[in-house]
mmCIF file of C-alpha atoms and ligand atoms in Angstrom:
data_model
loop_
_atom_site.group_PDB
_atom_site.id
_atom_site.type_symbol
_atom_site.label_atom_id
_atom_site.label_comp_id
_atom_site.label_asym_id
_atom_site.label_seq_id
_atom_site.Cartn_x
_atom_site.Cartn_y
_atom_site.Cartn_z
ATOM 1 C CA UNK A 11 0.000 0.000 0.000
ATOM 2 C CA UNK A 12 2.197 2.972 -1.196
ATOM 3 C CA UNK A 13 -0.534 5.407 -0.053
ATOM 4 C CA UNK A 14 0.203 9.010 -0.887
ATOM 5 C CA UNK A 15 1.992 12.493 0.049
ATOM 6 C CA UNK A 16 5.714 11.192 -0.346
ATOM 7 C CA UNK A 17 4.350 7.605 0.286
ATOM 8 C CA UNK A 18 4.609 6.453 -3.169
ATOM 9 C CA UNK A 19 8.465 7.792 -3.210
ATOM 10 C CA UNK A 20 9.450 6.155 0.141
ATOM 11 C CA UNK A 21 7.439 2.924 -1.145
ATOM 12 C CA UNK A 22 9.254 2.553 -4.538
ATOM 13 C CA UNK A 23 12.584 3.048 -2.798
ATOM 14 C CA UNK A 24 11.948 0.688 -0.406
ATOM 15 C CA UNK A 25 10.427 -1.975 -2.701
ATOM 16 C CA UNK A 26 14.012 -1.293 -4.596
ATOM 17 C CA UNK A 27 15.738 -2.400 -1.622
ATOM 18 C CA UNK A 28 13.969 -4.866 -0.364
ATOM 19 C CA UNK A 29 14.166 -6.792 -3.806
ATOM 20 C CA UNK A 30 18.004 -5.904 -3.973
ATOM 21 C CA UNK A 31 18.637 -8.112 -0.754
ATOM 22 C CA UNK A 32 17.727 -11.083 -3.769
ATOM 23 C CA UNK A 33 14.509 -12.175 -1.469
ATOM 24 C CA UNK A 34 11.872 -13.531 -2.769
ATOM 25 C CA UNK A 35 8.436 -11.519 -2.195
ATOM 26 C CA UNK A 36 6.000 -10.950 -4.462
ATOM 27 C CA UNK A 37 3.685 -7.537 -4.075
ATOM 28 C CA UNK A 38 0.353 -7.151 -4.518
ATOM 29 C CA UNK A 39 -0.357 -3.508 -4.858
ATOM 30 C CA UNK A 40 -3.356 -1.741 -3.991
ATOM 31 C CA UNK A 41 -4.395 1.565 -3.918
ATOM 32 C CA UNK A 42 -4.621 3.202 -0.351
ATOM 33 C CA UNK A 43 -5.059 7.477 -0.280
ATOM 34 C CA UNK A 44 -7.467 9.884 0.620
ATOM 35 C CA UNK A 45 -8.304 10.358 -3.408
ATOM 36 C CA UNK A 46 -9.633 6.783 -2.774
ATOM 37 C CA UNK A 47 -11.247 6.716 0.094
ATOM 38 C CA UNK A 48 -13.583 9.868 -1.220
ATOM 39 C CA UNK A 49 -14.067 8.355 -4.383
ATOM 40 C CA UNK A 50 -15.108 4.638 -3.119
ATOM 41 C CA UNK A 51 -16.516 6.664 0.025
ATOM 42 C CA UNK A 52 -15.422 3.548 2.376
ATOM 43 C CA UNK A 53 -12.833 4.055 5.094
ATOM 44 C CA UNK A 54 -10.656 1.073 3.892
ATOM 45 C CA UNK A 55 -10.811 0.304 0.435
ATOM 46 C CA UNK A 56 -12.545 -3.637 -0.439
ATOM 47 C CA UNK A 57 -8.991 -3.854 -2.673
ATOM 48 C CA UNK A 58 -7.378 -3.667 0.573
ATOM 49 C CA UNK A 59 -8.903 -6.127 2.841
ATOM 50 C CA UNK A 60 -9.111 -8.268 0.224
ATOM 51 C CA UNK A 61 -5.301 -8.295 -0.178
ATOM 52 C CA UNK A 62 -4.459 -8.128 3.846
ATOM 53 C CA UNK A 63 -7.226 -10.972 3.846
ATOM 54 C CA UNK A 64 -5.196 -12.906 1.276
ATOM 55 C CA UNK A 65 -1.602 -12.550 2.577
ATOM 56 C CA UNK A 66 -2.183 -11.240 6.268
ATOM 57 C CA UNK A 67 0.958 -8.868 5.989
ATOM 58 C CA UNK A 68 1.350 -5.640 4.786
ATOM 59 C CA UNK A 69 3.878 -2.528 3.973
ATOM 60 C CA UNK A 70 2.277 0.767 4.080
ATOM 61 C CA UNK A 71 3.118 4.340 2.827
ATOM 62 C CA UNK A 72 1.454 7.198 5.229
ATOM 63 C CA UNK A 73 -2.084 8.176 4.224
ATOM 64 C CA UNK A 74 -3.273 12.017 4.321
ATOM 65 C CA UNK A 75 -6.318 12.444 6.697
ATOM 66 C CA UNK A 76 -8.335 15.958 6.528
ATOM 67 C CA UNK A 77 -7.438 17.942 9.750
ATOM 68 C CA UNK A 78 -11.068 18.765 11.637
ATOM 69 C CA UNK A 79 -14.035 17.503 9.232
ATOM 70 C CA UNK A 80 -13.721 15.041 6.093
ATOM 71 C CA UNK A 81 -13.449 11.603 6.349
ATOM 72 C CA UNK A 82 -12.269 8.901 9.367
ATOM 73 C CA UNK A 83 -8.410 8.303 9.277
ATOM 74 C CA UNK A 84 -7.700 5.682 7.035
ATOM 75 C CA UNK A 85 -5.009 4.267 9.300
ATOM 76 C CA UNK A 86 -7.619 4.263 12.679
ATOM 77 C CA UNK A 87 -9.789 2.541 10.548
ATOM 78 C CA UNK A 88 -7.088 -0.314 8.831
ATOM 79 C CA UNK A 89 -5.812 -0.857 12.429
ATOM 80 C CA UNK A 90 -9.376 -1.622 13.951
ATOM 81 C CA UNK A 91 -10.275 -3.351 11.150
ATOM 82 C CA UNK A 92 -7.772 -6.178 11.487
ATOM 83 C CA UNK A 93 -7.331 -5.337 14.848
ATOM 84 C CA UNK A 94 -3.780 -4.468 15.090
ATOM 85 C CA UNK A 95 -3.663 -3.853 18.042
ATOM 86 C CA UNK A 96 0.050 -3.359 18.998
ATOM 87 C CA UNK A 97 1.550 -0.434 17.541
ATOM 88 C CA UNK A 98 5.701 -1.169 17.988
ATOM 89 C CA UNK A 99 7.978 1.247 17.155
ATOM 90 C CA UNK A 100 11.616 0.601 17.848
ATOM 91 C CA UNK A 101 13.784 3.994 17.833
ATOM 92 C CA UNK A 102 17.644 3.984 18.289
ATOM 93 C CA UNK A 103 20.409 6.225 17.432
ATOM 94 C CA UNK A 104 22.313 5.642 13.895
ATOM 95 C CA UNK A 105 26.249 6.441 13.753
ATOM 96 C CA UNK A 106 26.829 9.135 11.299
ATOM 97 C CA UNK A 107 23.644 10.868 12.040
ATOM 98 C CA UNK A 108 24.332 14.545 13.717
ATOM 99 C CA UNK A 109 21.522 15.527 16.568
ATOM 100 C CA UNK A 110 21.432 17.313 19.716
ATOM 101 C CA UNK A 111 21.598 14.519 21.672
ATOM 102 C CA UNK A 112 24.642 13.299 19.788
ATOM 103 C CA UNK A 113 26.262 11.767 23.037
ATOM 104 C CA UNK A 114 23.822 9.802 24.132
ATOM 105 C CA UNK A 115 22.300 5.962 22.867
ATOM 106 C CA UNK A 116 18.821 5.975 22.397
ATOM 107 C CA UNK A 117 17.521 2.565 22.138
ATOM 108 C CA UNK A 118 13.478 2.196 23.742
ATOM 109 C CA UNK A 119 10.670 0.569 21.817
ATOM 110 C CA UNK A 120 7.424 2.293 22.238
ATOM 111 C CA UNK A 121 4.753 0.147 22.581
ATOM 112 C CA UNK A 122 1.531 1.885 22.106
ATOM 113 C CA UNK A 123 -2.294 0.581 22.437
ATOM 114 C CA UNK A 124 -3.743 1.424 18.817
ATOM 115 C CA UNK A 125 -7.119 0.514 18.860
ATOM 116 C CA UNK A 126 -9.194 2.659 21.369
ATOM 117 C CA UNK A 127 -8.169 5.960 24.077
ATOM 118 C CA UNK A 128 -9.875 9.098 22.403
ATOM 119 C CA UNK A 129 -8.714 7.460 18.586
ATOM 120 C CA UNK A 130 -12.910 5.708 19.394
ATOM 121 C CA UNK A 131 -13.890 8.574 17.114
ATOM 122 C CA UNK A 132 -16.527 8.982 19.344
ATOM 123 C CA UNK A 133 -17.361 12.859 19.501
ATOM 124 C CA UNK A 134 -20.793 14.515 20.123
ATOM 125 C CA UNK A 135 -21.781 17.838 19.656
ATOM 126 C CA UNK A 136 -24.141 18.286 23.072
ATOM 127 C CA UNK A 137 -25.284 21.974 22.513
ATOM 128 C CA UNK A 138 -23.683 24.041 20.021
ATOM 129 C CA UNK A 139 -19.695 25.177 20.451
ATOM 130 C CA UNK A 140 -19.838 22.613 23.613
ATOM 131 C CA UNK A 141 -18.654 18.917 21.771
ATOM 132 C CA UNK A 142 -17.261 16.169 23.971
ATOM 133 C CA UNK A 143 -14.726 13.297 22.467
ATOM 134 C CA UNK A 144 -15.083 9.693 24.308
ATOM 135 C CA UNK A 145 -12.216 8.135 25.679
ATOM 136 C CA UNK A 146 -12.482 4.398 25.399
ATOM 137 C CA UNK A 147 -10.189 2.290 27.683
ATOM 138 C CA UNK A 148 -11.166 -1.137 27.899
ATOM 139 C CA UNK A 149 -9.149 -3.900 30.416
ATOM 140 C CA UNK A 150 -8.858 -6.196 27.387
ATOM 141 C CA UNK A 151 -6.642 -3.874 25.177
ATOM 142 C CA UNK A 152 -4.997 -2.809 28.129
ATOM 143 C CA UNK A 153 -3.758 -6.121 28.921
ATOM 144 C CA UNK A 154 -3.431 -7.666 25.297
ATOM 145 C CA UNK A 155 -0.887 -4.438 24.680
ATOM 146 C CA UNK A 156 0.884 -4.913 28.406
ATOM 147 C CA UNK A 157 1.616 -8.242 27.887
ATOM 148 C CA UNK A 158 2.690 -7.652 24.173
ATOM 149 C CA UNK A 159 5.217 -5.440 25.605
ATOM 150 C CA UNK A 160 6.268 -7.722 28.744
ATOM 151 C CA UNK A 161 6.755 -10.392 25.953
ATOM 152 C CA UNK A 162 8.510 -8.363 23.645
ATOM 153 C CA UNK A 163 11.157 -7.762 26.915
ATOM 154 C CA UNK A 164 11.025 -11.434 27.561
ATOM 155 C CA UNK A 165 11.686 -12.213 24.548
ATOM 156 C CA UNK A 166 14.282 -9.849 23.670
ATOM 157 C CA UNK A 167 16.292 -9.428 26.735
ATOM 158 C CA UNK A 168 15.158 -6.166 27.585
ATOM 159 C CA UNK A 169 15.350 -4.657 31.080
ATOM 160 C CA UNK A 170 12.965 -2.270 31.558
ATOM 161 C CA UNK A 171 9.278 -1.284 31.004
ATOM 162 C CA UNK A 172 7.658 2.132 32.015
ATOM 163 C CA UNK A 173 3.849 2.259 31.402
ATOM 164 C CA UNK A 174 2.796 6.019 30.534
ATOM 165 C CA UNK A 175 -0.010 7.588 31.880
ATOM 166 C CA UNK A 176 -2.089 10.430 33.564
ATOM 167 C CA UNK A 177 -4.033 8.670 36.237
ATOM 168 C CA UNK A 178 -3.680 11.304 38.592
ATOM 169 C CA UNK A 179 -6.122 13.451 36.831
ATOM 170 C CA UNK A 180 -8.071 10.705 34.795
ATOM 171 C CA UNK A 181 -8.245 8.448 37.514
ATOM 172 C CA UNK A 182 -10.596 6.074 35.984
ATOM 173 C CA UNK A 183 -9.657 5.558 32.548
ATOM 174 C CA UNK A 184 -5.762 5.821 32.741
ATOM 175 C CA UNK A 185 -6.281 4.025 36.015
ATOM 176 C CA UNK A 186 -8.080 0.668 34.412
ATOM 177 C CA UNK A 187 -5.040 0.959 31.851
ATOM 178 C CA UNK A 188 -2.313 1.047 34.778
ATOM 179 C CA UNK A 189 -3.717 -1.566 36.738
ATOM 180 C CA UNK A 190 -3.455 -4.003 33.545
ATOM 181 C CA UNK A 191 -0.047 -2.528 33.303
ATOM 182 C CA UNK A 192 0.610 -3.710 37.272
ATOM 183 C CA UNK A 193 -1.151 -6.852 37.165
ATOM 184 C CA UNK A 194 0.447 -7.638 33.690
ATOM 185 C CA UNK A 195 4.205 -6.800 35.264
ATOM 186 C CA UNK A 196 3.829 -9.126 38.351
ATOM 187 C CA UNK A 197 3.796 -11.791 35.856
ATOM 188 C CA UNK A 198 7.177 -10.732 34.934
ATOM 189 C CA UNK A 199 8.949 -10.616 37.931
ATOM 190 C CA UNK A 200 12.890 -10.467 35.773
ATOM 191 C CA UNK A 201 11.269 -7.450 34.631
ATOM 192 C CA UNK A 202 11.812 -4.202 36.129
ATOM 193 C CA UNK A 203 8.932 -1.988 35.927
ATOM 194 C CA UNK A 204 8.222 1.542 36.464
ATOM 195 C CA UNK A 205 5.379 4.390 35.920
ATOM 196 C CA UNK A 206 5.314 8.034 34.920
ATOM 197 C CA UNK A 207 2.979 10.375 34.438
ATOM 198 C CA UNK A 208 3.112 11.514 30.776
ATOM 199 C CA UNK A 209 4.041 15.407 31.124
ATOM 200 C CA UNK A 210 7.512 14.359 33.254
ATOM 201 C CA UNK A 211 8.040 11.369 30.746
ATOM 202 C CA UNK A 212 8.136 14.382 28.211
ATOM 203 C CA UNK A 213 10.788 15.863 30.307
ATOM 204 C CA UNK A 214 13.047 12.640 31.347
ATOM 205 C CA UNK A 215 12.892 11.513 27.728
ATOM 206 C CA UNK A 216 14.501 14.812 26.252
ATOM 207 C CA UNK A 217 16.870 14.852 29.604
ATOM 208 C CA UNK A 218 18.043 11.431 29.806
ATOM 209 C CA UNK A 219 16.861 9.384 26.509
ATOM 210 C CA UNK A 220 19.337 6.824 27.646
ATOM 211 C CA UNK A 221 17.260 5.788 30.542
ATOM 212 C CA UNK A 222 14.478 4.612 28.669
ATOM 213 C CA UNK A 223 13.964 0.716 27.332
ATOM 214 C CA UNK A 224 10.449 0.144 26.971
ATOM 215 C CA UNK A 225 7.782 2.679 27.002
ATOM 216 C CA UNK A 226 4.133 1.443 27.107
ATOM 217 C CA UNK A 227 1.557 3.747 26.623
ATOM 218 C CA UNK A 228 -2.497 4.307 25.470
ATOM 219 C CA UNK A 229 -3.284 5.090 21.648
ATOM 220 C CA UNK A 230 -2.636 9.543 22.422
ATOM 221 C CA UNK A 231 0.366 9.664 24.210
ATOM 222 C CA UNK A 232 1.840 6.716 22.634
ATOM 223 C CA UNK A 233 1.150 8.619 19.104
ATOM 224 C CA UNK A 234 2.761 11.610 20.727
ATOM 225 C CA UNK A 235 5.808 10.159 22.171
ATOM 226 C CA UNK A 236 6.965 8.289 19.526
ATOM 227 C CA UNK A 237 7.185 11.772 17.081
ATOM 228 C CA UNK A 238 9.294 13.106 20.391
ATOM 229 C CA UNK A 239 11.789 10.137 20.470
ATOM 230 C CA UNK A 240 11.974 10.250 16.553
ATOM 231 C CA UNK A 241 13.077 14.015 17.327
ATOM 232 C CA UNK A 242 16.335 12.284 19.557
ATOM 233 C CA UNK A 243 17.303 9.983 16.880
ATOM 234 C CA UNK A 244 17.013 12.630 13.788
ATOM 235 C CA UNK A 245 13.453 13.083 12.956
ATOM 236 C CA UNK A 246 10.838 10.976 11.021
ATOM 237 C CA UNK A 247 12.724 10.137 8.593
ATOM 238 C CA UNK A 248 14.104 7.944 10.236
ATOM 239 C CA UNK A 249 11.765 5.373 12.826
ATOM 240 C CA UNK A 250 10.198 2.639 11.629
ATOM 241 C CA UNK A 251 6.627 0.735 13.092
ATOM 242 C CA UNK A 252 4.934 -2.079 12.992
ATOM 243 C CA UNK A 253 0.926 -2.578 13.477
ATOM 244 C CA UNK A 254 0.721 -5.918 15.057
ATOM 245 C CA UNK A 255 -2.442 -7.653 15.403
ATOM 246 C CA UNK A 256 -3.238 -11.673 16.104
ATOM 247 C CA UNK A 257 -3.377 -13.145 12.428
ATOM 248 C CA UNK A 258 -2.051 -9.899 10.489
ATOM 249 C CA UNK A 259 0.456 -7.205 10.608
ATOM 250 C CA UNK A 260 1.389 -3.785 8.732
ATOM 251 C CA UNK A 261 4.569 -2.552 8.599
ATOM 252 C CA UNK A 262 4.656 1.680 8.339
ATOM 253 C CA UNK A 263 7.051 4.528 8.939
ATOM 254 C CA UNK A 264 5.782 7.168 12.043
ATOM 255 C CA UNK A 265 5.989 9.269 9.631
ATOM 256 C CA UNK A 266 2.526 11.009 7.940
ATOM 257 C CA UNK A 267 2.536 12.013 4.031
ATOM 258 C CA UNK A 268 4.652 15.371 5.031
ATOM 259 C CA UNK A 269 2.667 17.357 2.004
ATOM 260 C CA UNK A 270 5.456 20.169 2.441
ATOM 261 C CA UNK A 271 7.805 17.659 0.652
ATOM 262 C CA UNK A 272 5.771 15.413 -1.463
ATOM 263 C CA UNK A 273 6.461 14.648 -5.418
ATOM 264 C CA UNK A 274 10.274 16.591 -5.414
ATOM 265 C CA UNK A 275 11.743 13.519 -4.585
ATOM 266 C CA UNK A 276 13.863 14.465 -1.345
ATOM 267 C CA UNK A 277 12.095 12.429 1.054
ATOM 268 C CA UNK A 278 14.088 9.865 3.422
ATOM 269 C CA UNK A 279 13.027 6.624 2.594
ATOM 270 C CA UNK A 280 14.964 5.090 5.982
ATOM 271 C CA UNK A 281 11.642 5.252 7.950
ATOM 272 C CA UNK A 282 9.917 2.563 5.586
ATOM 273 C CA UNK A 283 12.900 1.138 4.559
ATOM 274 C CA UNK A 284 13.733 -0.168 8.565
ATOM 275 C CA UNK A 285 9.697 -0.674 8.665
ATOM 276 C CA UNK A 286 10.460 -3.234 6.171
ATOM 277 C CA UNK A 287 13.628 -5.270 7.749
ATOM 278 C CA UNK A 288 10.804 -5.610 10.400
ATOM 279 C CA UNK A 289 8.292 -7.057 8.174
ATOM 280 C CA UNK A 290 11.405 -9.280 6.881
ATOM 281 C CA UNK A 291 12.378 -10.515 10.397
ATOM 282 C CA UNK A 292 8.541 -10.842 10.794
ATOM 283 C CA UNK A 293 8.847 -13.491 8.109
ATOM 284 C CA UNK A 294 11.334 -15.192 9.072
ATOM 285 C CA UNK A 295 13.423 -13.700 6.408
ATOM 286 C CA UNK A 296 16.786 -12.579 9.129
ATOM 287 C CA UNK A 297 19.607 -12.973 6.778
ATOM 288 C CA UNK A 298 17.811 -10.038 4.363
ATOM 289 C CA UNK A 299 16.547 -8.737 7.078
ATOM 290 C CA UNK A 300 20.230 -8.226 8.759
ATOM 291 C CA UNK A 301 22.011 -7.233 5.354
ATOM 292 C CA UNK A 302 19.641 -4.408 4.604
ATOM 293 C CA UNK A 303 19.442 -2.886 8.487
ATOM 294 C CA UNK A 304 23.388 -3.633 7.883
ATOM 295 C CA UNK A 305 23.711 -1.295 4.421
ATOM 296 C CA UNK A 306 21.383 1.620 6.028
ATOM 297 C CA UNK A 307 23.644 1.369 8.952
ATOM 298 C CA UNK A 308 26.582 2.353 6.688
ATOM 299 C CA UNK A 309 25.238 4.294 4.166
ATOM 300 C CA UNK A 310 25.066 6.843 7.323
ATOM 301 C CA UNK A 311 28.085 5.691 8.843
ATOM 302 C CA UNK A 312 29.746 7.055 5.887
ATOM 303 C CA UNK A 313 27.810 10.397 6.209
ATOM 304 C CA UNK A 314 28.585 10.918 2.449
ATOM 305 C CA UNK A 315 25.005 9.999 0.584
ATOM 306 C CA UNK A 316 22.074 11.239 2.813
ATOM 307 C CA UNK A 317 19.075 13.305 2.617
ATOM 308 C CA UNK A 318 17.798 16.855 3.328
ATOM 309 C CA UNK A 319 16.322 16.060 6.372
ATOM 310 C CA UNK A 320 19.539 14.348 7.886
ATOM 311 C CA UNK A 321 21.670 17.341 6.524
ATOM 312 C CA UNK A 322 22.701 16.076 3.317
ATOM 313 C CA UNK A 323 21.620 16.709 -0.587
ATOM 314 C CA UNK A 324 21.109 13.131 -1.659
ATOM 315 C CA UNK A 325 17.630 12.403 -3.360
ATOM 316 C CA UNK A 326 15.336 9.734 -2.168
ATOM 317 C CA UNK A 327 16.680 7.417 -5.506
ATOM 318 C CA UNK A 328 20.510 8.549 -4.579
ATOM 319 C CA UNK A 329 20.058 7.279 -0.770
ATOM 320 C CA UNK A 330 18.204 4.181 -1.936
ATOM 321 C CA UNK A 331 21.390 3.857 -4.632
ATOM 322 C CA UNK A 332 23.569 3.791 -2.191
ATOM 323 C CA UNK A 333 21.743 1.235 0.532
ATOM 324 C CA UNK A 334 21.389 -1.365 -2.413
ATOM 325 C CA UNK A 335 25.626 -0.582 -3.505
ATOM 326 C CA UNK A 336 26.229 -1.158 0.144
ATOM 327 C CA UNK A 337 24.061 -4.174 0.054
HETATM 328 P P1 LIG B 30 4.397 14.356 8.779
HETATM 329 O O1 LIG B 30 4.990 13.234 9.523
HETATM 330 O O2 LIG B 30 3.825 14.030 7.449
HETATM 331 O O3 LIG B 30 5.483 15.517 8.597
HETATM 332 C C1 LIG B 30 6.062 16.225 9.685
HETATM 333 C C2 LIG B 30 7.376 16.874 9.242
HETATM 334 O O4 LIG B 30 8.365 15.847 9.082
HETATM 335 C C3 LIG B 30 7.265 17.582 7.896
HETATM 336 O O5 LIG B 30 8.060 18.724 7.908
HETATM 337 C C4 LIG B 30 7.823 16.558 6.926
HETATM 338 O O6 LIG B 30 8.401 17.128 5.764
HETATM 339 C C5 LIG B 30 8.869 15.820 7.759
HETATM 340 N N1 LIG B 30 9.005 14.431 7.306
HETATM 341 C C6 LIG B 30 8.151 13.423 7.572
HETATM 342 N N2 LIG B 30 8.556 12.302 6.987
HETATM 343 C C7 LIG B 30 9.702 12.591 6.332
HETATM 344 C C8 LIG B 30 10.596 11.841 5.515
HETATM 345 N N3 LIG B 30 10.395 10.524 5.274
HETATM 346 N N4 LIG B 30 11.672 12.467 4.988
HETATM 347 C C9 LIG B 30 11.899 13.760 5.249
HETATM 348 N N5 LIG B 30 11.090 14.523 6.000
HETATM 349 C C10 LIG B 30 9.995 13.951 6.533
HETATM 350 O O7 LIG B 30 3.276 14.987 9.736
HETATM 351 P P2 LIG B 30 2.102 16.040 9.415
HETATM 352 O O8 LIG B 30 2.594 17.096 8.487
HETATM 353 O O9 LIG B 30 1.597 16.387 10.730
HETATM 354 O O10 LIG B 30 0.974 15.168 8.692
HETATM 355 C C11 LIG B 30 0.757 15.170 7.281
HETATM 356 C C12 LIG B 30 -0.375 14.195 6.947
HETATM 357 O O11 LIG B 30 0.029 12.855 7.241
HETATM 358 C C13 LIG B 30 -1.669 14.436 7.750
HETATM 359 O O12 LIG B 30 -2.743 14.286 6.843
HETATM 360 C C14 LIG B 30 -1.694 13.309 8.761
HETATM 361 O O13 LIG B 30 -2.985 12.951 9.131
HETATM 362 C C15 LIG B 30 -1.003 12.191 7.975
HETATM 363 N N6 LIG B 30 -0.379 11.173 8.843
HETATM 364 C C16 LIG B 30 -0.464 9.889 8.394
HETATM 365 C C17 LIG B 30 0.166 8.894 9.103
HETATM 366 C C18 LIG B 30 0.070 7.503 8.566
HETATM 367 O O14 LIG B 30 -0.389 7.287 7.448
HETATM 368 N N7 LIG B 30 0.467 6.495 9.307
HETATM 369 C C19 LIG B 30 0.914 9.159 10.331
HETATM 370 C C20 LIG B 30 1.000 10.560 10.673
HETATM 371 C C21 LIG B 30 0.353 11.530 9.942
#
């Protein structure tokens, strides 16, 4: 699903790559943008859940959704759909890339709940210029994402999970999700977990990136958060995601359709491009997988071939050039 804004750009690029590691996939491509959803006037396209039906994993270019009015966000409504509901999104530090934190290793996952929290859709205009917006938080996504994450740690080695929240003001929603998050951690006693309160998570994670491993959070802040920790790495060109669900998964940059860029061909394709290694470890495909993480990795070690956004002049088909020479 190339999808649209720079989607198409980052989506050729990375198909480019992905077929230069000499694996064997073959796409099925379907149309997935807002020109499609207005003309077909359904939220996900028949095309597309026939093809996710078919071969239960997808790669996925951003989608533009109309800010206040139009239609339902295409991606809200592909995630409940198949119910994908782990949103994963591993961020970590590159060598060659120049930030403000340039000292310091970030390496956290976010894990964030992606089917429910105010992304219901649920709004209701009581009286006019008074409109509320419902805030669903049920215990069974609460848990299904806590123990996705306590899993993932298990799994993986990892140290550390801090559950996000702000149960001190909405004590009853943000509360069911933290007691999941409790009940879920005693399960994993090798695990060391911790809470914060979203507003000083903001804080600690600009202050002291490096102290973070897992972050698990509800659908808003866990949206939020992950476009701050791309800011520590380098930006969104840059982090990958995966939409995880029990029988499918969709594999998408954090990254939207950044409009202010589209069709000049200077978008970073690394976003989609690490989304895909992975949908390739997903599939059990690790040597690709490895040798096309491996070429990113020094494509920007080199510092010599990279985009705009990273500092450098390179085009979206001179970056991708150089991952598949490294390759
Ligand atoms: P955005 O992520 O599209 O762009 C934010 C800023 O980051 C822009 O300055 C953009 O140029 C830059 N940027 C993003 N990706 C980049 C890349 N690969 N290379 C270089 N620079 C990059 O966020 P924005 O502008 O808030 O949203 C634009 C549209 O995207 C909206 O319609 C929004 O709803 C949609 N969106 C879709 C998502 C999805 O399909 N999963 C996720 C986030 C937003």
């Amino acid at each position: 699903m190339p999808g649209d804004g720079i989607g198409p750009e980052v989506a050729a690029a990375t198909v480019r790559a992905v077929d230069a590691t000499g694996v064997a996939i073959e796409w099925d491509r379907v149309e997935l943008s807002g020109e499609v959803i207005e003309r077909t006037r359904q939220s996900v396209p028949d095309s597309v859940i026939e093809s996710l039906n078919r071969t239960r994993v997808g790669l996925k270019g951003p989608v533009t959704t109309p800010v206040a009015g139009g239609f339902q966000s295409v991606n809200v409504a592909l995630r409940k759909k198949f119910d994908l509901f782990a949103n994963v999104r591993p961020v970590r530090s590159l060598a060659g890339i120049k930030t403000r934190f340039q000292d310091v290793a970030v390496d956290m996952v976010i894990f964030r709940e992606n089917t429910e929290d105010l992304y219901s859709g649920l709004e209701h205009e009581v009286v006019t210029d008074v409109v509320t917006s419902l805030k669903v938080i049920t215990r069974t996504a609460s848990t299904r994402i806590a123990k996705y994450a306590f899993e993932y740690a298990r799994r993986n080695g990892r140290k550390k999970v801090t559950a996000i929240h702000k149960a001190n003001i909405m004590k009853l929603g943000d509360g069911l999700f933290l007691r999941c998050c409790r009940e879920t951690a005693e399960l994993y006693p090798e695990i060391l977990y911790k809470e914060l309160i979203v507003d000083n998570a903001s804080m600690q994670m600009v202050m002291r990136p490096e102290t973070f491993d897992l972050l698990l959070l509800p659908n808003l802040y866990g949206d939020i958060v992950s476009d701050l920790a791309a800011g520590l790495v380098g930006g969104l060109g840059l982090v990958p995601g995966a939409n995880m669900g029990e029988s499918h998964a969709v594999f998408e940059a954090v990254h939207g359709s950044a409009p202010d860029i589209a069709g000049k061909g200077i978008a970073n394709p690394t976003a989609l491009m690490q989304s895909a290694v992975m949908m390739l470890l997903y599939l059990g495909e690790r040597d690709a997988a490895n040798r096309l993480q491996n070429a990113i990795s020094k494509v920007y070690a080199e510092g010599k071939t990279v985009t705009a956004d990273i500092g450098g002049t390179a085009t979206t088909d001179q970056f991708t050039d150089a991952v598949i020479a490294a390759l």
